Short mmCIF file of N, CA and C in Angstrom, two decimals:
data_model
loop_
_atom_site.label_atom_id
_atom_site.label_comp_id
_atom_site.label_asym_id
_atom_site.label_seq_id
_atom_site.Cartn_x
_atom_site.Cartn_y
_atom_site.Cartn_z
N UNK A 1 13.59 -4.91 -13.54
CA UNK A 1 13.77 -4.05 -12.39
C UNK A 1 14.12 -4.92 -11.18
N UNK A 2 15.12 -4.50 -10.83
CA UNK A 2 15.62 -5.60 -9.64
C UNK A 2 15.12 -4.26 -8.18
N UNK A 3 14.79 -5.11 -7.48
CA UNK A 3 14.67 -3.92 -6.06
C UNK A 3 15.47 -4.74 -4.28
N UNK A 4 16.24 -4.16 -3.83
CA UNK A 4 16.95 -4.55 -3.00
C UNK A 4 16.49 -3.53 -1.47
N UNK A 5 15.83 -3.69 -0.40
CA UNK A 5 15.27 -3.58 0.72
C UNK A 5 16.02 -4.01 1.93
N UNK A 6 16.21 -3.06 2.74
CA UNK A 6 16.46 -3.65 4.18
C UNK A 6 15.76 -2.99 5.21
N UNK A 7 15.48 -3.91 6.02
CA UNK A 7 14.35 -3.60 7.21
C UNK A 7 15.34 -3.56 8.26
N UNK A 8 15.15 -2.39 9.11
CA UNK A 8 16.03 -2.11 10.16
C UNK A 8 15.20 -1.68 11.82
N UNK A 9 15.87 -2.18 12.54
CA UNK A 9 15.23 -1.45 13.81
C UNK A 9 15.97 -0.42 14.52
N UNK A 10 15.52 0.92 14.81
CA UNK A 10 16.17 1.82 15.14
C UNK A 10 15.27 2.77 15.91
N UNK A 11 16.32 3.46 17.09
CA UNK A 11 15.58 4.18 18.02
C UNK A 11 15.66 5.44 17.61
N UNK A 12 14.71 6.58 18.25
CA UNK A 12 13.75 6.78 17.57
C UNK A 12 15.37 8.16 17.69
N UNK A 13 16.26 8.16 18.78
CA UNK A 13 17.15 9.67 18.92
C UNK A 13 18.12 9.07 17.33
N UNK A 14 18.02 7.60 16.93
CA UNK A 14 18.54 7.97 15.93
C UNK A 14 18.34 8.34 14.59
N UNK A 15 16.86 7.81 14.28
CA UNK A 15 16.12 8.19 13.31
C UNK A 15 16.61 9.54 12.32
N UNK A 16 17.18 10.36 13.08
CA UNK A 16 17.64 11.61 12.37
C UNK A 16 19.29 11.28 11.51
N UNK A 17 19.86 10.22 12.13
CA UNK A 17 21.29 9.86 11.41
C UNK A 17 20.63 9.01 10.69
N UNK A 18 19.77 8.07 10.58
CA UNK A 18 19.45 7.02 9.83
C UNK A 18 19.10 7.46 8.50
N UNK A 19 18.28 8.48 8.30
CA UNK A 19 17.52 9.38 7.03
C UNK A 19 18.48 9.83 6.38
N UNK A 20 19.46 10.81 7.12
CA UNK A 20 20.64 11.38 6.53
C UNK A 20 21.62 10.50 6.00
N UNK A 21 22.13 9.30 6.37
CA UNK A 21 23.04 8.18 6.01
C UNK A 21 22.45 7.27 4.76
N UNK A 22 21.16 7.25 4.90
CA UNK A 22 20.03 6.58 3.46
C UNK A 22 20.48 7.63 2.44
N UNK A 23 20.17 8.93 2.48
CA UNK A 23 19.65 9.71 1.31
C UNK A 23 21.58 9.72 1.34
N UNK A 24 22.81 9.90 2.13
CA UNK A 24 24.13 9.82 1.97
C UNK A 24 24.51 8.37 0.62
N UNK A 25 23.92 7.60 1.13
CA UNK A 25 23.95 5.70 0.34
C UNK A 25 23.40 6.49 -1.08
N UNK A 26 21.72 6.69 -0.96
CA UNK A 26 21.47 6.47 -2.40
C UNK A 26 21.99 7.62 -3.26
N UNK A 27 22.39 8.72 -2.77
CA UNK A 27 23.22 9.90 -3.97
C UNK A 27 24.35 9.25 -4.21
N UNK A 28 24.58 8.38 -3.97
CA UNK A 28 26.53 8.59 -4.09
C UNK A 28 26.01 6.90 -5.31
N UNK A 29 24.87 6.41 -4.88
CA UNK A 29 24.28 5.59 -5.91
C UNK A 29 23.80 6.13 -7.13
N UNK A 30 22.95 7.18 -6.92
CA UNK A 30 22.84 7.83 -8.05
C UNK A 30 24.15 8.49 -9.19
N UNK A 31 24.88 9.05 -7.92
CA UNK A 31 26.47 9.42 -8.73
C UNK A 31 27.16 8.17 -9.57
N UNK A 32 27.37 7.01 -8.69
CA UNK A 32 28.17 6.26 -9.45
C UNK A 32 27.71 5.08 -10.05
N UNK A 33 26.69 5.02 -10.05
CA UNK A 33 26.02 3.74 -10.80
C UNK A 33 24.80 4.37 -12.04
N UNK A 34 25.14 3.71 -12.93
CA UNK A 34 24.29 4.10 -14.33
C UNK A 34 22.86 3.00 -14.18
N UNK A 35 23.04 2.29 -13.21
CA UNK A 35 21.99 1.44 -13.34
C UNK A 35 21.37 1.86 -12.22
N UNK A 36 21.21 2.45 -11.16
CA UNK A 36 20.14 3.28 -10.03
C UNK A 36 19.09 3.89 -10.69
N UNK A 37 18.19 3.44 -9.82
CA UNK A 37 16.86 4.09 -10.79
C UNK A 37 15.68 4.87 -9.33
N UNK A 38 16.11 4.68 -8.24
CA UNK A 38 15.72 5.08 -7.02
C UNK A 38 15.59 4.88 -5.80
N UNK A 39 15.38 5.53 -4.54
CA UNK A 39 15.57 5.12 -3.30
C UNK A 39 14.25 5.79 -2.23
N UNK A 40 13.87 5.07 -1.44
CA UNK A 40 13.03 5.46 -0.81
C UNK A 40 13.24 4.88 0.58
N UNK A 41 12.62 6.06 1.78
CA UNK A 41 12.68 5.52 3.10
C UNK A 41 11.36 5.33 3.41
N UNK A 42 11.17 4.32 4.30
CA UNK A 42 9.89 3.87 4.78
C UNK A 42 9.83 3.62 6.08
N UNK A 43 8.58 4.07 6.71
CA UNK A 43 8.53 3.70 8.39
C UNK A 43 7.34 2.65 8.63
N UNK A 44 7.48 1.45 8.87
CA UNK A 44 6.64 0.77 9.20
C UNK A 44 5.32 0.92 9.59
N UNK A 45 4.19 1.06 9.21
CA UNK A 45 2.98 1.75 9.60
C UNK A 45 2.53 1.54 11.34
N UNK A 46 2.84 0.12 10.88
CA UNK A 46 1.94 -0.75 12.58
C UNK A 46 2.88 -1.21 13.73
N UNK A 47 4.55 -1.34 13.15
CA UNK A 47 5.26 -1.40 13.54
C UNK A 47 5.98 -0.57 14.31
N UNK A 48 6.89 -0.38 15.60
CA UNK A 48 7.57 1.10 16.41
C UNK A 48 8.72 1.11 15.88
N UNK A 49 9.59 1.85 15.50
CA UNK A 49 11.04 1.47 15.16
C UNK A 49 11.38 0.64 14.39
N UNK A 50 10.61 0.75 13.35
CA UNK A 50 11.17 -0.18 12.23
C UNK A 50 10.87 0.64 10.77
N UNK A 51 12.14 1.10 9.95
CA UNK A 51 12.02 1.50 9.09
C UNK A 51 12.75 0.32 7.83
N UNK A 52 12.31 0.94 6.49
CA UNK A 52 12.97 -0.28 5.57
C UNK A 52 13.74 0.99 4.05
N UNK A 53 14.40 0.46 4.53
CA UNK A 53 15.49 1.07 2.88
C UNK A 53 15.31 0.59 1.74
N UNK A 54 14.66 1.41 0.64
CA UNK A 54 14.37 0.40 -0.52
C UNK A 54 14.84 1.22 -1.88
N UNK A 55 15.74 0.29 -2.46
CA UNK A 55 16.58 0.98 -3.24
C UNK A 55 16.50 0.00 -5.06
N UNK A 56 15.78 0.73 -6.16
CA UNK A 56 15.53 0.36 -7.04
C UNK A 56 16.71 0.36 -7.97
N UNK A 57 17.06 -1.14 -8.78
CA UNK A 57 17.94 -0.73 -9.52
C UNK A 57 17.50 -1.33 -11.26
N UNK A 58 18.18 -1.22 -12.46
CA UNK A 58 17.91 -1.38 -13.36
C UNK A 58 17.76 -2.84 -13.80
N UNK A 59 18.93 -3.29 -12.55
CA UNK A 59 19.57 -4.95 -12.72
C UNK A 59 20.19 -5.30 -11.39
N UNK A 60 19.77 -6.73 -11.27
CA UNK A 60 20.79 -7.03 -9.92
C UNK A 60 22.28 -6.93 -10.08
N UNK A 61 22.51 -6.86 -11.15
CA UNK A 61 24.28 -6.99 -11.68
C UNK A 61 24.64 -5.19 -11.43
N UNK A 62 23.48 -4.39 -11.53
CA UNK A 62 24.11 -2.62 -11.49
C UNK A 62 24.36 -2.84 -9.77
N UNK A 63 23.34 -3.48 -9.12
CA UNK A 63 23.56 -3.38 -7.64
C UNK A 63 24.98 -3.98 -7.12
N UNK A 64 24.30 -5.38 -7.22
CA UNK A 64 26.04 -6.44 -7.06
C UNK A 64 27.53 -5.47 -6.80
N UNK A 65 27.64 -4.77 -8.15
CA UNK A 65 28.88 -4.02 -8.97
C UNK A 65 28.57 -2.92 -7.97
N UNK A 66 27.61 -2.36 -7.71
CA UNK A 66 27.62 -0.94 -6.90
C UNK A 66 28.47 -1.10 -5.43
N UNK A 67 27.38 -2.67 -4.93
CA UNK A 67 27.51 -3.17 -3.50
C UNK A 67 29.12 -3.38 -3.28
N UNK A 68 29.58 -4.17 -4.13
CA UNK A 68 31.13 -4.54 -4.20
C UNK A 68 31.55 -3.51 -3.84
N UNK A 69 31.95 -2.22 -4.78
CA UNK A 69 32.41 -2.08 -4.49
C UNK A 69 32.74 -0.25 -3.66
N UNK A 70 31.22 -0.10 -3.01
CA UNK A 70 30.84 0.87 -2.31
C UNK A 70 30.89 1.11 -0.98
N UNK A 71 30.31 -0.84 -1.01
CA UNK A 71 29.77 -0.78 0.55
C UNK A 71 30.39 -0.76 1.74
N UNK A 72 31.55 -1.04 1.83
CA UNK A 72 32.54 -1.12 2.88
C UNK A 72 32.81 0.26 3.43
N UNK A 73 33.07 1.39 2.50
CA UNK A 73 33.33 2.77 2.57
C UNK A 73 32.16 3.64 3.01
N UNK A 74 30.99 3.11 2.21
CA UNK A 74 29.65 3.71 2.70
C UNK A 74 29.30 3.50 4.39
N UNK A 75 29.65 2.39 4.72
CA UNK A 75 29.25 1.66 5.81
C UNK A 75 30.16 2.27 6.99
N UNK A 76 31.33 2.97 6.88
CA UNK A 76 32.39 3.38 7.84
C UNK A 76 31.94 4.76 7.61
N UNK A 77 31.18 5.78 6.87
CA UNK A 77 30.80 6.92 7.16
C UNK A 77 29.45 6.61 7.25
N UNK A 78 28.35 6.12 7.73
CA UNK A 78 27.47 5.80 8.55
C UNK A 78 27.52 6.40 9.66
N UNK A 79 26.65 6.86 10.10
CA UNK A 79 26.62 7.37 11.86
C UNK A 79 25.35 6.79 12.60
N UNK A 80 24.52 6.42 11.83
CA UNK A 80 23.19 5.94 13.02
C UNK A 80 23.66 4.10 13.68
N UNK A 81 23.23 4.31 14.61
CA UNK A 81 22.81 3.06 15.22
C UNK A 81 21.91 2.10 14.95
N UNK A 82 21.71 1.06 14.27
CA UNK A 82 21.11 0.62 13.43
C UNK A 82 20.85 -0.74 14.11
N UNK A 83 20.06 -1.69 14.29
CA UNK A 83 19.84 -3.12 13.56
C UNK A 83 19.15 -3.78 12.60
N UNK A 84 19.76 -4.10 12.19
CA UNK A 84 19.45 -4.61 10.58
C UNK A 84 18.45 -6.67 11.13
N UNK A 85 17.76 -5.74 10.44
CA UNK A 85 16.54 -7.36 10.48
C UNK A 85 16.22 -8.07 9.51
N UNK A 86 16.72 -7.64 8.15
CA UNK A 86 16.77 -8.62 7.35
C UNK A 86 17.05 -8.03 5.94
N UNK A 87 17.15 -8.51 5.26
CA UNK A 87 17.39 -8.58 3.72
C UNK A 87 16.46 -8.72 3.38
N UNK A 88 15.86 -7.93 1.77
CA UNK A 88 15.05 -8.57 0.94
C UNK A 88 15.56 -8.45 -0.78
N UNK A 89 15.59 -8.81 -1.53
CA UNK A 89 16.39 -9.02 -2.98
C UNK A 89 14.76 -9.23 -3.60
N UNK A 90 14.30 -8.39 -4.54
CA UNK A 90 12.88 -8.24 -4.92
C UNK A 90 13.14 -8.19 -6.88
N UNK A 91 12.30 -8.96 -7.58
CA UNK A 91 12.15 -8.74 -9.15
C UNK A 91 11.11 -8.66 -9.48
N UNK A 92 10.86 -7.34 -10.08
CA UNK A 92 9.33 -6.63 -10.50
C UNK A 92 9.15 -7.82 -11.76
N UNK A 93 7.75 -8.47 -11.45
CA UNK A 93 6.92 -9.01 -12.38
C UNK A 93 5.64 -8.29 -13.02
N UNK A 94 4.69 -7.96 -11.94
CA UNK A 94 3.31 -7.39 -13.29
C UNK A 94 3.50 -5.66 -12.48
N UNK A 95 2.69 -4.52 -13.02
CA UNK A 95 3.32 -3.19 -13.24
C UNK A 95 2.12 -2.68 -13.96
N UNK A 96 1.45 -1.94 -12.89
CA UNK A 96 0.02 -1.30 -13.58
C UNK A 96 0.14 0.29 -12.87
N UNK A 97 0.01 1.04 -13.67
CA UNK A 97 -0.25 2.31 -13.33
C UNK A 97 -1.12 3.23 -13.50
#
């Protein structure tokens, strides 16, 4: 399980394009990638304006192949105002439920 995260800072009038442009990213992930396995939004608990995009995939190679060749197009129908604070590239090791 590969998991790919981005932590963003965003105000709060945009928060409403930001949610809509996430759940826009991960359907069109779910549509065209066989290796998406899920997406979730998160708001920083302790933090003001900081939410994180976290998007599960089967393999870093389903993402890679998605990222190539999605992201440019995804990124120009975007509407929130965003800053992006970092990257995270994550590989599930232990898994208790």
């Amino acid at each position: 399980m590969f998991t790919h995260a981005v932590l963003f800072e965003i105000k709060p009038k945009e928060v409403r394009d930001y949610r809509k442009d996430s759940i826009m990213w991960a359907r069109h992930a779910k549509k065209h990638s066989k290796g998406f396995v899920s997406y979730h939004t998160m708001e920083r608990a302790d933090v003001k304006n900081q939410y994180v995009s976290i998007y599960r995939w089967k393999t870093r190679n389903h993402h890679d192949i998605f990222m190539k060749e999605f992201h440019d197009n995804l990124l120009s129908k975007s509407k929130a105002k965003v800053k992006t604070l970092g990257y995270y590239n994550l590989k599930a090791m232990d898994k208790v439920l």
